Amino acid sequence: MFPINRQRRNPRWKITENLTGYLFMMPTILVLGTFVILPILYAVFLSLHKVLLLGGIDDKFIGFRNFSRLVEDEQVWIALKNTAEYVAIVVPSQTILALILAVTLNSGIRGKSWWRILYFLPTVTSSAVLTLIFIWIYNTDGLLNDFLAFVGLPKYNWLGDPGVALKGIMIMNIWSTAPFYMVIYLAALQDIPQTLYEAAELDGANWWERFVYITLPWLQPVTFFVVTVGIIGTFQLFDQSYIFSGGTGGPNNATLTVVLLIYQAVFRNLQLGYASAIAFLLAAVIIIITVIQRRVFGGEKI
């Protein structure tokens, strides 16, 4: 035993142990460095340069001019407003719907395996395919307007009216993403000890009191995760907005989002530096909202 202790106190042995640890970590370090750290550093480089793509790739250092341009660009503010409105409506709606579906399935209804499959189908369907289906539904003479006319409600130009175009994307995304979070909630509900509900029932608590004072507090860490992932995902809205508007963000910029604006800056205007600055603005907004939300949900205690 004593020789082993002396060996462990040997500095050379400690260096060898550290090198062995780093050797095992090397594949992960290489992957993170190549696909995460290097792209971030290159994006920082691009955001500080004016990148020319026509007539040969070239770049010119312009400092923080791309970032100062963000303040003056009306398109940026429109995209931020649309994205913020989208997040503010979709995230709470999909979270509440996911919780309701999970509680329903966890209550022991008949054929719950089939209900799980039926609920989860929108999530496993391709986003592009879903968008094309909803474009057909949202047509002026499509299924949704036919239903509205049948029940005596007014029809809408879902694809061409700036007042409702973004709402159409919201409805589609709430319907298609809530089942994913439903599965997370369902797993968390099944981990809650049944003895808590039995004790509360013996004390005279009704189903609403059991839900408010037992279920919701136990689901707080899961809700924090669901809302965080939902905010990050909704702030990155791109494909549905692109397909709905043909890449223009129309009608009248009603479906223009921050990520779609980044796409336009790169592939239409060939402004890689400015697009990188917009991307950093989006990252900053997501980080700030996540930190605020962590404090609201008591993330330090979680």
PDB file of C-alpha atoms in Angstrom:
ATOM      1  CA  MET A   1       0.000   0.000   0.000  1.00  0.00           C
ATOM      2  CA  PHE A   2       2.767   2.486   0.888  1.00  0.00           C
ATOM      3  CA  PRO A   3       4.592   2.226  -2.482  1.00  0.00           C
ATOM      4  CA  ILE A   4       1.323   2.973  -4.258  1.00  0.00           C
ATOM      5  CA  ASN A   5       0.781   6.111  -2.152  1.00  0.00           C
ATOM      6  CA  ARG A   6       4.321   7.283  -2.899  1.00  0.00           C
ATOM      7  CA  GLN A   7       3.676   6.687  -6.595  1.00  0.00           C
ATOM      8  CA  ARG A   8       0.502   8.800  -6.460  1.00  0.00           C
ATOM      9  CA  ARG A   9       2.382  11.640  -4.805  1.00  0.00           C
ATOM     10  CA  ASN A  10       4.922  11.533  -7.638  1.00  0.00           C
ATOM     11  CA  PRO A  11       4.415  14.588  -9.937  1.00  0.00           C
ATOM     12  CA  ARG A  12       5.394  12.551 -12.995  1.00  0.00           C
ATOM     13  CA  TRP A  13       2.639  10.046 -12.270  1.00  0.00           C
ATOM     14  CA  LYS A  14       0.132  12.913 -11.974  1.00  0.00           C
ATOM     15  CA  ILE A  15       1.180  14.318 -15.374  1.00  0.00           C
ATOM     16  CA  THR A  16       0.776  10.867 -16.941  1.00  0.00           C
ATOM     17  CA  GLU A  17      -2.687  10.532 -15.388  1.00  0.00           C
ATOM     18  CA  ASN A  18      -3.760  13.948 -16.731  1.00  0.00           C
ATOM     19  CA  LEU A  19      -2.437  13.194 -20.207  1.00  0.00           C
ATOM     20  CA  THR A  20      -4.330   9.895 -20.231  1.00  0.00           C
ATOM     21  CA  GLY A  21      -7.537  11.713 -19.301  1.00  0.00           C
ATOM     22  CA  TYR A  22      -7.062  14.315 -22.052  1.00  0.00           C
ATOM     23  CA  LEU A  23      -6.266  11.522 -24.530  1.00  0.00           C
ATOM     24  CA  PHE A  24      -9.642   9.912 -23.823  1.00  0.00           C
ATOM     25  CA  MET A  25     -11.335  13.318 -24.156  1.00  0.00           C
ATOM     26  CA  MET A  26      -9.562  14.136 -27.434  1.00  0.00           C
ATOM     27  CA  PRO A  27     -12.286  12.831 -29.822  1.00  0.00           C
ATOM     28  CA  THR A  28     -14.925  14.974 -28.067  1.00  0.00           C
ATOM     29  CA  ILE A  29     -12.608  17.987 -27.925  1.00  0.00           C
ATOM     30  CA  LEU A  30     -11.875  17.666 -31.654  1.00  0.00           C
ATOM     31  CA  VAL A  31     -15.576  17.378 -32.548  1.00  0.00           C
ATOM     32  CA  LEU A  32     -16.571  20.355 -30.360  1.00  0.00           C
ATOM     33  CA  GLY A  33     -13.644  22.414 -31.581  1.00  0.00           C
ATOM     34  CA  THR A  34     -14.320  21.674 -35.261  1.00  0.00           C
ATOM     35  CA  PHE A  35     -18.107  21.956 -35.329  1.00  0.00           C
ATOM     36  CA  VAL A  36     -18.863  24.379 -32.454  1.00  0.00           C
ATOM     37  CA  ILE A  37     -15.945  26.563 -31.345  1.00  0.00           C
ATOM     38  CA  LEU A  38     -14.348  27.213 -34.756  1.00  0.00           C
ATOM     39  CA  PRO A  39     -17.664  28.211 -36.423  1.00  0.00           C
ATOM     40  CA  ILE A  40     -18.381  30.624 -33.545  1.00  0.00           C
ATOM     41  CA  LEU A  41     -14.926  32.192 -33.842  1.00  0.00           C
ATOM     42  CA  TYR A  42     -15.327  32.446 -37.626  1.00  0.00           C
ATOM     43  CA  ALA A  43     -18.746  34.071 -37.160  1.00  0.00           C
ATOM     44  CA  VAL A  44     -17.109  36.652 -34.866  1.00  0.00           C
ATOM     45  CA  PHE A  45     -14.518  37.286 -37.592  1.00  0.00           C
ATOM     46  CA  LEU A  46     -17.232  37.691 -40.241  1.00  0.00           C
ATOM     47  CA  SER A  47     -19.302  40.067 -38.093  1.00  0.00           C
ATOM     48  CA  LEU A  48     -16.352  42.474 -37.911  1.00  0.00           C
ATOM     49  CA  HIS A  49     -15.719  42.423 -41.675  1.00  0.00           C
ATOM     50  CA  LYS A  50     -17.426  43.335 -44.906  1.00  0.00           C
ATOM     51  CA  VAL A  51     -17.210  40.129 -46.906  1.00  0.00           C
ATOM     52  CA  LEU A  52     -17.214  40.395 -50.708  1.00  0.00           C
ATOM     53  CA  LEU A  53     -18.332  37.297 -52.617  1.00  0.00           C
ATOM     54  CA  LEU A  54     -18.592  38.598 -56.163  1.00  0.00           C
ATOM     55  CA  GLY A  55     -15.459  38.697 -58.280  1.00  0.00           C
ATOM     56  CA  GLY A  56     -13.512  36.569 -55.771  1.00  0.00           C
ATOM     57  CA  ILE A  57     -13.914  36.154 -52.022  1.00  0.00           C
ATOM     58  CA  ASP A  58     -12.420  39.056 -50.080  1.00  0.00           C
ATOM     59  CA  ASP A  59     -13.002  40.740 -46.723  1.00  0.00           C
ATOM     60  CA  LYS A  60     -12.471  44.211 -45.332  1.00  0.00           C
ATOM     61  CA  PHE A  61     -12.284  45.024 -41.623  1.00  0.00           C
ATOM     62  CA  ILE A  62     -14.999  47.511 -40.634  1.00  0.00           C
ATOM     63  CA  GLY A  63     -15.098  47.039 -36.847  1.00  0.00           C
ATOM     64  CA  PHE A  64     -18.527  47.226 -35.233  1.00  0.00           C
ATOM     65  CA  ARG A  65     -20.209  48.862 -38.212  1.00  0.00           C
ATOM     66  CA  ASN A  66     -22.351  45.780 -38.883  1.00  0.00           C
ATOM     67  CA  PHE A  67     -23.678  45.922 -35.319  1.00  0.00           C
ATOM     68  CA  SER A  68     -24.415  49.654 -35.451  1.00  0.00           C
ATOM     69  CA  ARG A  69     -26.304  49.036 -38.704  1.00  0.00           C
ATOM     70  CA  LEU A  70     -28.679  46.722 -36.816  1.00  0.00           C
ATOM     71  CA  VAL A  71     -30.124  49.661 -34.908  1.00  0.00           C
ATOM     72  CA  GLU A  72     -30.945  51.554 -38.111  1.00  0.00           C
ATOM     73  CA  ASP A  73     -32.311  48.605 -40.096  1.00  0.00           C
ATOM     74  CA  GLU A  74     -36.119  48.623 -40.059  1.00  0.00           C
ATOM     75  CA  GLN A  75     -36.217  45.013 -41.273  1.00  0.00           C
ATOM     76  CA  VAL A  76     -34.406  43.864 -38.127  1.00  0.00           C
ATOM     77  CA  TRP A  77     -36.996  45.476 -35.867  1.00  0.00           C
ATOM     78  CA  ILE A  78     -39.874  44.016 -37.895  1.00  0.00           C
ATOM     79  CA  ALA A  79     -38.292  40.553 -37.710  1.00  0.00           C
ATOM     80  CA  LEU A  80     -37.712  40.899 -33.955  1.00  0.00           C
ATOM     81  CA  LYS A  81     -41.305  42.033 -33.398  1.00  0.00           C
ATOM     82  CA  ASN A  82     -42.730  39.149 -35.444  1.00  0.00           C
ATOM     83  CA  THR A  83     -40.479  36.619 -33.727  1.00  0.00           C
ATOM     84  CA  ALA A  84     -41.254  37.979 -30.243  1.00  0.00           C
ATOM     85  CA  GLU A  85     -44.998  37.845 -30.964  1.00  0.00           C
ATOM     86  CA  TYR A  86     -44.632  34.317 -32.265  1.00  0.00           C
ATOM     87  CA  VAL A  87     -42.678  33.200 -29.168  1.00  0.00           C
ATOM     88  CA  ALA A  88     -45.042  34.939 -26.734  1.00  0.00           C
ATOM     89  CA  ILE A  89     -48.070  33.078 -28.132  1.00  0.00           C
ATOM     90  CA  VAL A  90     -46.657  29.717 -29.241  1.00  0.00           C
ATOM     91  CA  VAL A  91     -44.512  28.802 -26.208  1.00  0.00           C
ATOM     92  CA  PRO A  92     -47.247  29.197 -23.518  1.00  0.00           C
ATOM     93  CA  SER A  93     -49.871  27.618 -25.795  1.00  0.00           C
ATOM     94  CA  GLN A  94     -47.806  24.552 -26.693  1.00  0.00           C
ATOM     95  CA  THR A  95     -46.705  24.120 -23.062  1.00  0.00           C
ATOM     96  CA  ILE A  96     -50.265  24.242 -21.701  1.00  0.00           C
ATOM     97  CA  LEU A  97     -51.562  21.962 -24.476  1.00  0.00           C
ATOM     98  CA  ALA A  98     -48.717  19.483 -23.868  1.00  0.00           C
ATOM     99  CA  LEU A  99     -49.504  19.411 -20.142  1.00  0.00           C
ATOM    100  CA  ILE A 100     -53.228  18.871 -20.770  1.00  0.00           C
ATOM    101  CA  LEU A 101     -52.533  16.011 -23.200  1.00  0.00           C
ATOM    102  CA  ALA A 102     -50.039  14.410 -20.791  1.00  0.00           C
ATOM    103  CA  VAL A 103     -52.427  14.629 -17.822  1.00  0.00           C
ATOM    104  CA  THR A 104     -55.204  13.148 -19.974  1.00  0.00           C
ATOM    105  CA  LEU A 105     -53.058  10.201 -21.052  1.00  0.00           C
ATOM    106  CA  ASN A 106     -51.771   9.683 -17.514  1.00  0.00           C
ATOM    107  CA  SER A 107     -55.297   9.497 -16.104  1.00  0.00           C
ATOM    108  CA  GLY A 108     -55.745   5.937 -17.368  1.00  0.00           C
ATOM    109  CA  ILE A 109     -58.100   6.472 -20.326  1.00  0.00           C
ATOM    110  CA  ARG A 110     -58.911   3.463 -22.487  1.00  0.00           C
ATOM    111  CA  GLY A 111     -56.674   2.843 -25.493  1.00  0.00           C
ATOM    112  CA  LYS A 112     -54.023   5.289 -24.291  1.00  0.00           C
ATOM    113  CA  SER A 113     -51.343   3.588 -26.421  1.00  0.00           C
ATOM    114  CA  TRP A 114     -53.308   4.428 -29.563  1.00  0.00           C
ATOM    115  CA  TRP A 115     -53.935   7.966 -28.324  1.00  0.00           C
ATOM    116  CA  ARG A 116     -50.171   8.419 -27.784  1.00  0.00           C
ATOM    117  CA  ILE A 117     -49.475   7.353 -31.365  1.00  0.00           C
ATOM    118  CA  LEU A 118     -52.243   9.599 -32.705  1.00  0.00           C
ATOM    119  CA  TYR A 119     -51.034  12.619 -30.703  1.00  0.00           C
ATOM    120  CA  PHE A 120     -47.395  12.093 -31.645  1.00  0.00           C
ATOM    121  CA  LEU A 121     -47.919  11.732 -35.412  1.00  0.00           C
ATOM    122  CA  PRO A 122     -47.551  15.499 -36.169  1.00  0.00           C
ATOM    123  CA  THR A 123     -44.148  15.568 -34.456  1.00  0.00           C
ATOM    124  CA  VAL A 124     -42.648  12.754 -36.548  1.00  0.00           C
ATOM    125  CA  THR A 125     -43.989  14.200 -39.803  1.00  0.00           C
ATOM    126  CA  SER A 126     -41.609  16.317 -41.880  1.00  0.00           C
ATOM    127  CA  SER A 127     -41.931  20.037 -41.155  1.00  0.00           C
ATOM    128  CA  ALA A 128     -41.899  20.859 -44.865  1.00  0.00           C
ATOM    129  CA  VAL A 129     -44.661  18.340 -45.585  1.00  0.00           C
ATOM    130  CA  LEU A 130     -46.777  19.699 -42.715  1.00  0.00           C
ATOM    131  CA  THR A 131     -46.336  23.238 -44.027  1.00  0.00           C
ATOM    132  CA  LEU A 132     -47.454  22.244 -47.522  1.00  0.00           C
ATOM    133  CA  ILE A 133     -50.503  20.478 -46.063  1.00  0.00           C
ATOM    134  CA  PHE A 134     -51.439  23.575 -44.053  1.00  0.00           C
ATOM    135  CA  ILE A 135     -50.959  25.806 -47.097  1.00  0.00           C
ATOM    136  CA  TRP A 136     -53.601  23.672 -48.796  1.00  0.00           C
ATOM    137  CA  ILE A 137     -55.827  23.914 -45.689  1.00  0.00           C
ATOM    138  CA  TYR A 138     -55.320  27.699 -45.510  1.00  0.00           C
ATOM    139  CA  ASN A 139     -56.226  28.364 -49.150  1.00  0.00           C
ATOM    140  CA  THR A 140     -59.069  30.818 -49.738  1.00  0.00           C
ATOM    141  CA  ASP A 141     -61.327  27.917 -50.744  1.00  0.00           C
ATOM    142  CA  GLY A 142     -59.498  25.446 -48.514  1.00  0.00           C
ATOM    143  CA  LEU A 143     -60.683  23.155 -45.751  1.00  0.00           C
ATOM    144  CA  LEU A 144     -60.394  25.682 -42.897  1.00  0.00           C
ATOM    145  CA  ASN A 145     -62.437  28.395 -44.626  1.00  0.00           C
ATOM    146  CA  ASP A 146     -65.047  25.819 -45.613  1.00  0.00           C
ATOM    147  CA  PHE A 147     -65.346  24.821 -41.964  1.00  0.00           C
ATOM    148  CA  LEU A 148     -65.570  28.456 -40.820  1.00  0.00           C
ATOM    149  CA  ALA A 149     -68.319  29.111 -43.363  1.00  0.00           C
ATOM    150  CA  PHE A 150     -70.154  25.968 -42.241  1.00  0.00           C
ATOM    151  CA  VAL A 151     -70.295  27.144 -38.598  1.00  0.00           C
ATOM    152  CA  GLY A 152     -71.231  30.694 -39.639  1.00  0.00           C
ATOM    153  CA  LEU A 153     -67.866  32.395 -38.989  1.00  0.00           C
ATOM    154  CA  PRO A 154     -66.111  34.781 -41.407  1.00  0.00           C
ATOM    155  CA  LYS A 155     -63.497  33.479 -43.841  1.00  0.00           C
ATOM    156  CA  TYR A 156     -59.898  34.727 -43.872  1.00  0.00           C
ATOM    157  CA  ASN A 157     -57.195  35.043 -46.468  1.00  0.00           C
ATOM    158  CA  TRP A 158     -54.740  33.076 -44.323  1.00  0.00           C
ATOM    159  CA  LEU A 159     -51.878  33.283 -46.830  1.00  0.00           C
ATOM    160  CA  GLY A 160     -52.349  36.819 -48.146  1.00  0.00           C
ATOM    161  CA  ASP A 161     -53.614  38.876 -45.209  1.00  0.00           C
ATOM    162  CA  PRO A 162     -50.756  40.401 -43.125  1.00  0.00           C
ATOM    163  CA  GLY A 163     -53.014  40.390 -40.060  1.00  0.00           C
ATOM    164  CA  VAL A 164     -53.496  36.615 -39.965  1.00  0.00           C
ATOM    165  CA  ALA A 165     -50.571  35.102 -41.907  1.00  0.00           C
ATOM    166  CA  LEU A 166     -48.329  34.727 -38.846  1.00  0.00           C
ATOM    167  CA  LYS A 167     -51.266  33.408 -36.801  1.00  0.00           C
ATOM    168  CA  GLY A 168     -51.637  30.609 -39.342  1.00  0.00           C
ATOM    169  CA  ILE A 169     -48.030  29.545 -38.747  1.00  0.00           C
ATOM    170  CA  MET A 170     -48.615  29.749 -34.987  1.00  0.00           C
ATOM    171  CA  ILE A 171     -51.613  27.399 -35.141  1.00  0.00           C
ATOM    172  CA  MET A 172     -49.671  24.899 -37.209  1.00  0.00           C
ATOM    173  CA  ASN A 173     -46.655  24.914 -34.888  1.00  0.00           C
ATOM    174  CA  ILE A 174     -48.671  24.651 -31.678  1.00  0.00           C
ATOM    175  CA  TRP A 175     -50.438  21.621 -33.117  1.00  0.00           C
ATOM    176  CA  SER A 176     -47.235  19.961 -34.374  1.00  0.00           C
ATOM    177  CA  THR A 177     -44.830  20.626 -31.479  1.00  0.00           C
ATOM    178  CA  ALA A 178     -47.047  20.148 -28.404  1.00  0.00           C
ATOM    179  CA  PRO A 179     -46.957  16.306 -28.696  1.00  0.00           C
ATOM    180  CA  PHE A 180     -43.159  16.313 -28.334  1.00  0.00           C
ATOM    181  CA  TYR A 181     -43.379  18.140 -25.006  1.00  0.00           C
ATOM    182  CA  MET A 182     -46.361  15.959 -24.067  1.00  0.00           C
ATOM    183  CA  VAL A 183     -44.062  12.923 -24.014  1.00  0.00           C
ATOM    184  CA  ILE A 184     -41.644  14.742 -21.682  1.00  0.00           C
ATOM    185  CA  TYR A 185     -44.460  15.731 -19.338  1.00  0.00           C
ATOM    186  CA  LEU A 186     -45.895  12.215 -19.447  1.00  0.00           C
ATOM    187  CA  ALA A 187     -42.567  10.710 -18.336  1.00  0.00           C
ATOM    188  CA  ALA A 188     -42.359  13.243 -15.488  1.00  0.00           C
ATOM    189  CA  LEU A 189     -45.951  12.568 -14.372  1.00  0.00           C
ATOM    190  CA  GLN A 190     -45.264   8.858 -14.087  1.00  0.00           C
ATOM    191  CA  ASP A 191     -42.357   9.583 -11.722  1.00  0.00           C
ATOM    192  CA  ILE A 192     -44.541  11.402  -9.184  1.00  0.00           C
ATOM    193  CA  PRO A 193     -45.135   9.088  -6.169  1.00  0.00           C
ATOM    194  CA  GLN A 194     -48.755   7.957  -6.052  1.00  0.00           C
ATOM    195  CA  THR A 195     -48.605   7.976  -2.247  1.00  0.00           C
ATOM    196  CA  LEU A 196     -48.695  11.790  -2.355  1.00  0.00           C
ATOM    197  CA  TYR A 197     -52.008  11.753  -4.201  1.00  0.00           C
ATOM    198  CA  GLU A 198     -53.404   9.089  -1.870  1.00  0.00           C
ATOM    199  CA  ALA A 199     -52.425  11.072   1.226  1.00  0.00           C
ATOM    200  CA  ALA A 200     -53.924  14.270  -0.222  1.00  0.00           C
ATOM    201  CA  GLU A 201     -57.137  12.441  -1.102  1.00  0.00           C
ATOM    202  CA  LEU A 202     -57.395  11.122   2.471  1.00  0.00           C
ATOM    203  CA  ASP A 203     -57.032  14.709   3.679  1.00  0.00           C
ATOM    204  CA  GLY A 204     -60.000  15.703   1.516  1.00  0.00           C
ATOM    205  CA  ALA A 205     -58.202  17.350  -1.410  1.00  0.00           C
ATOM    206  CA  ASN A 206     -60.159  17.325  -4.678  1.00  0.00           C
ATOM    207  CA  TRP A 207     -58.599  16.697  -8.107  1.00  0.00           C
ATOM    208  CA  TRP A 208     -57.897  20.412  -8.724  1.00  0.00           C
ATOM    209  CA  GLU A 209     -56.132  20.851  -5.379  1.00  0.00           C
ATOM    210  CA  ARG A 210     -54.055  17.718  -6.013  1.00  0.00           C
ATOM    211  CA  PHE A 211     -53.113  19.081  -9.419  1.00  0.00           C
ATOM    212  CA  VAL A 212     -52.179  22.558  -8.119  1.00  0.00           C
ATOM    213  CA  TYR A 213     -50.371  21.568  -4.926  1.00  0.00           C
ATOM    214  CA  ILE A 214     -48.744  18.276  -5.991  1.00  0.00           C
ATOM    215  CA  THR A 215     -48.546  17.918  -9.767  1.00  0.00           C
ATOM    216  CA  LEU A 216     -47.480  21.430 -10.755  1.00  0.00           C
ATOM    217  CA  PRO A 217     -44.722  21.802  -8.103  1.00  0.00           C
ATOM    218  CA  TRP A 218     -43.277  18.412  -9.034  1.00  0.00           C
ATOM    219  CA  LEU A 219     -43.319  19.382 -12.706  1.00  0.00           C
ATOM    220  CA  GLN A 220     -41.527  22.710 -12.179  1.00  0.00           C
ATOM    221  CA  PRO A 221     -38.073  21.473 -13.369  1.00  0.00           C
ATOM    222  CA  VAL A 222     -39.682  19.848 -16.404  1.00  0.00           C
ATOM    223  CA  THR A 223     -41.652  23.009 -17.166  1.00  0.00           C
ATOM    224  CA  PHE A 224     -38.432  25.025 -17.002  1.00  0.00           C
ATOM    225  CA  PHE A 225     -36.857  22.626 -19.529  1.00  0.00           C
ATOM    226  CA  VAL A 226     -39.915  22.624 -21.816  1.00  0.00           C
ATOM    227  CA  VAL A 227     -40.222  26.412 -21.842  1.00  0.00           C
ATOM    228  CA  THR A 228     -36.471  26.886 -22.384  1.00  0.00           C
ATOM    229  CA  VAL A 229     -36.331  24.467 -25.304  1.00  0.00           C
ATOM    230  CA  GLY A 230     -39.560  25.957 -26.664  1.00  0.00           C
ATOM    231  CA  ILE A 231     -38.182  29.503 -26.596  1.00  0.00           C
ATOM    232  CA  ILE A 232     -34.936  28.461 -28.308  1.00  0.00           C
ATOM    233  CA  GLY A 233     -36.848  26.516 -30.957  1.00  0.00           C
ATOM    234  CA  THR A 234     -39.436  29.197 -31.676  1.00  0.00           C
ATOM    235  CA  PHE A 235     -36.820  31.954 -31.934  1.00  0.00           C
ATOM    236  CA  GLN A 236     -35.238  29.849 -34.687  1.00  0.00           C
ATOM    237  CA  LEU A 237     -38.396  29.698 -36.795  1.00  0.00           C
ATOM    238  CA  PHE A 238     -37.367  29.515 -40.450  1.00  0.00           C
ATOM    239  CA  ASP A 239     -38.667  26.699 -42.649  1.00  0.00           C
ATOM    240  CA  GLN A 240     -42.397  27.300 -42.170  1.00  0.00           C
ATOM    241  CA  SER A 241     -42.003  31.045 -42.683  1.00  0.00           C
ATOM    242  CA  TYR A 242     -39.845  30.452 -45.747  1.00  0.00           C
ATOM    243  CA  ILE A 243     -42.293  28.018 -47.363  1.00  0.00           C
ATOM    244  CA  PHE A 244     -45.374  30.095 -46.496  1.00  0.00           C
ATOM    245  CA  SER A 245     -43.928  33.272 -48.002  1.00  0.00           C
ATOM    246  CA  GLY A 246     -41.648  31.836 -50.696  1.00  0.00           C
ATOM    247  CA  GLY A 247     -38.659  33.250 -48.833  1.00  0.00           C
ATOM    248  CA  THR A 248     -39.891  36.859 -48.882  1.00  0.00           C
ATOM    249  CA  GLY A 249     -41.324  37.062 -45.367  1.00  0.00           C
ATOM    250  CA  GLY A 250     -44.568  38.364 -46.822  1.00  0.00           C
ATOM    251  CA  PRO A 251     -47.256  39.404 -47.070  1.00  0.00           C
ATOM    252  CA  ASN A 252     -45.957  42.848 -46.147  1.00  0.00           C
ATOM    253  CA  ASN A 253     -43.205  41.353 -43.927  1.00  0.00           C
ATOM    254  CA  ALA A 254     -45.869  39.732 -41.721  1.00  0.00           C
ATOM    255  CA  THR A 255     -44.003  36.389 -41.576  1.00  0.00           C
ATOM    256  CA  LEU A 256     -40.463  37.792 -41.591  1.00  0.00           C
ATOM    257  CA  THR A 257     -38.470  36.227 -38.740  1.00  0.00           C
ATOM    258  CA  VAL A 258     -34.918  36.811 -37.533  1.00  0.00           C
ATOM    259  CA  VAL A 259     -33.583  33.560 -39.002  1.00  0.00           C
ATOM    260  CA  LEU A 260     -35.309  34.233 -42.323  1.00  0.00           C
ATOM    261  CA  LEU A 261     -33.703  37.690 -42.313  1.00  0.00           C
ATOM    262  CA  ILE A 262     -30.297  36.031 -41.788  1.00  0.00           C
ATOM    263  CA  TYR A 263     -31.016  33.776 -44.757  1.00  0.00           C
ATOM    264  CA  GLN A 264     -31.948  36.758 -46.924  1.00  0.00           C
ATOM    265  CA  ALA A 265     -28.809  38.657 -45.897  1.00  0.00           C
ATOM    266  CA  VAL A 266     -26.574  35.727 -46.890  1.00  0.00           C
ATOM    267  CA  PHE A 267     -28.192  34.189 -49.947  1.00  0.00           C
ATOM    268  CA  ARG A 268     -29.950  37.211 -51.474  1.00  0.00           C
ATOM    269  CA  ASN A 269     -27.811  40.177 -50.509  1.00  0.00           C
ATOM    270  CA  LEU A 270     -24.522  38.245 -50.125  1.00  0.00           C
ATOM    271  CA  GLN A 271     -23.771  40.073 -46.859  1.00  0.00           C
ATOM    272  CA  LEU A 272     -22.099  37.429 -44.702  1.00  0.00           C
ATOM    273  CA  GLY A 273     -20.746  39.938 -42.197  1.00  0.00           C
ATOM    274  CA  TYR A 274     -24.098  41.579 -41.603  1.00  0.00           C
ATOM    275  CA  ALA A 275     -25.818  38.184 -41.354  1.00  0.00           C
ATOM    276  CA  SER A 276     -23.320  37.159 -38.659  1.00  0.00           C
ATOM    277  CA  ALA A 277     -24.134  40.329 -36.707  1.00  0.00           C
ATOM    278  CA  ILE A 278     -27.864  39.484 -36.868  1.00  0.00           C
ATOM    279  CA  ALA A 279     -27.063  35.948 -35.692  1.00  0.00           C
ATOM    280  CA  PHE A 280     -25.220  37.303 -32.654  1.00  0.00           C
ATOM    281  CA  LEU A 281     -28.174  39.585 -31.904  1.00  0.00           C
ATOM    282  CA  LEU A 282     -30.465  36.535 -31.963  1.00  0.00           C
ATOM    283  CA  ALA A 283     -28.082  34.588 -29.698  1.00  0.00           C
ATOM    284  CA  ALA A 284     -27.958  37.494 -27.222  1.00  0.00           C
ATOM    285  CA  VAL A 285     -31.767  37.732 -27.102  1.00  0.00           C
ATOM    286  CA  ILE A 286     -32.125  33.975 -26.483  1.00  0.00           C
ATOM    287  CA  ILE A 287     -29.482  34.016 -23.715  1.00  0.00           C
ATOM    288  CA  ILE A 288     -31.045  37.009 -21.954  1.00  0.00           C
ATOM    289  CA  ILE A 289     -34.557  35.513 -22.048  1.00  0.00           C
ATOM    290  CA  THR A 290     -33.255  32.142 -20.824  1.00  0.00           C
ATOM    291  CA  VAL A 291     -31.468  33.761 -17.869  1.00  0.00           C
ATOM    292  CA  ILE A 292     -34.601  35.740 -16.933  1.00  0.00           C
ATOM    293  CA  GLN A 293     -36.728  32.628 -17.226  1.00  0.00           C
ATOM    294  CA  ARG A 294     -34.269  30.666 -15.075  1.00  0.00           C
ATOM    295  CA  ARG A 295     -34.730  33.192 -12.315  1.00  0.00           C
ATOM    296  CA  VAL A 296     -38.515  33.111 -12.683  1.00  0.00           C
ATOM    297  CA  PHE A 297     -38.615  29.309 -12.409  1.00  0.00           C
ATOM    298  CA  GLY A 298     -35.986  29.221  -9.658  1.00  0.00           C
ATOM    299  CA  GLY A 299     -33.418  27.522 -11.855  1.00  0.00           C
ATOM    300  CA  GLU A 300     -30.731  27.738  -9.148  1.00  0.00           C
ATOM    301  CA  LYS A 301     -32.839  25.503  -6.886  1.00  0.00           C
ATOM    302  CA  ILE A 302     -33.677  23.138  -9.751  1.00  0.00           C
TER     303      ILE A 302
END
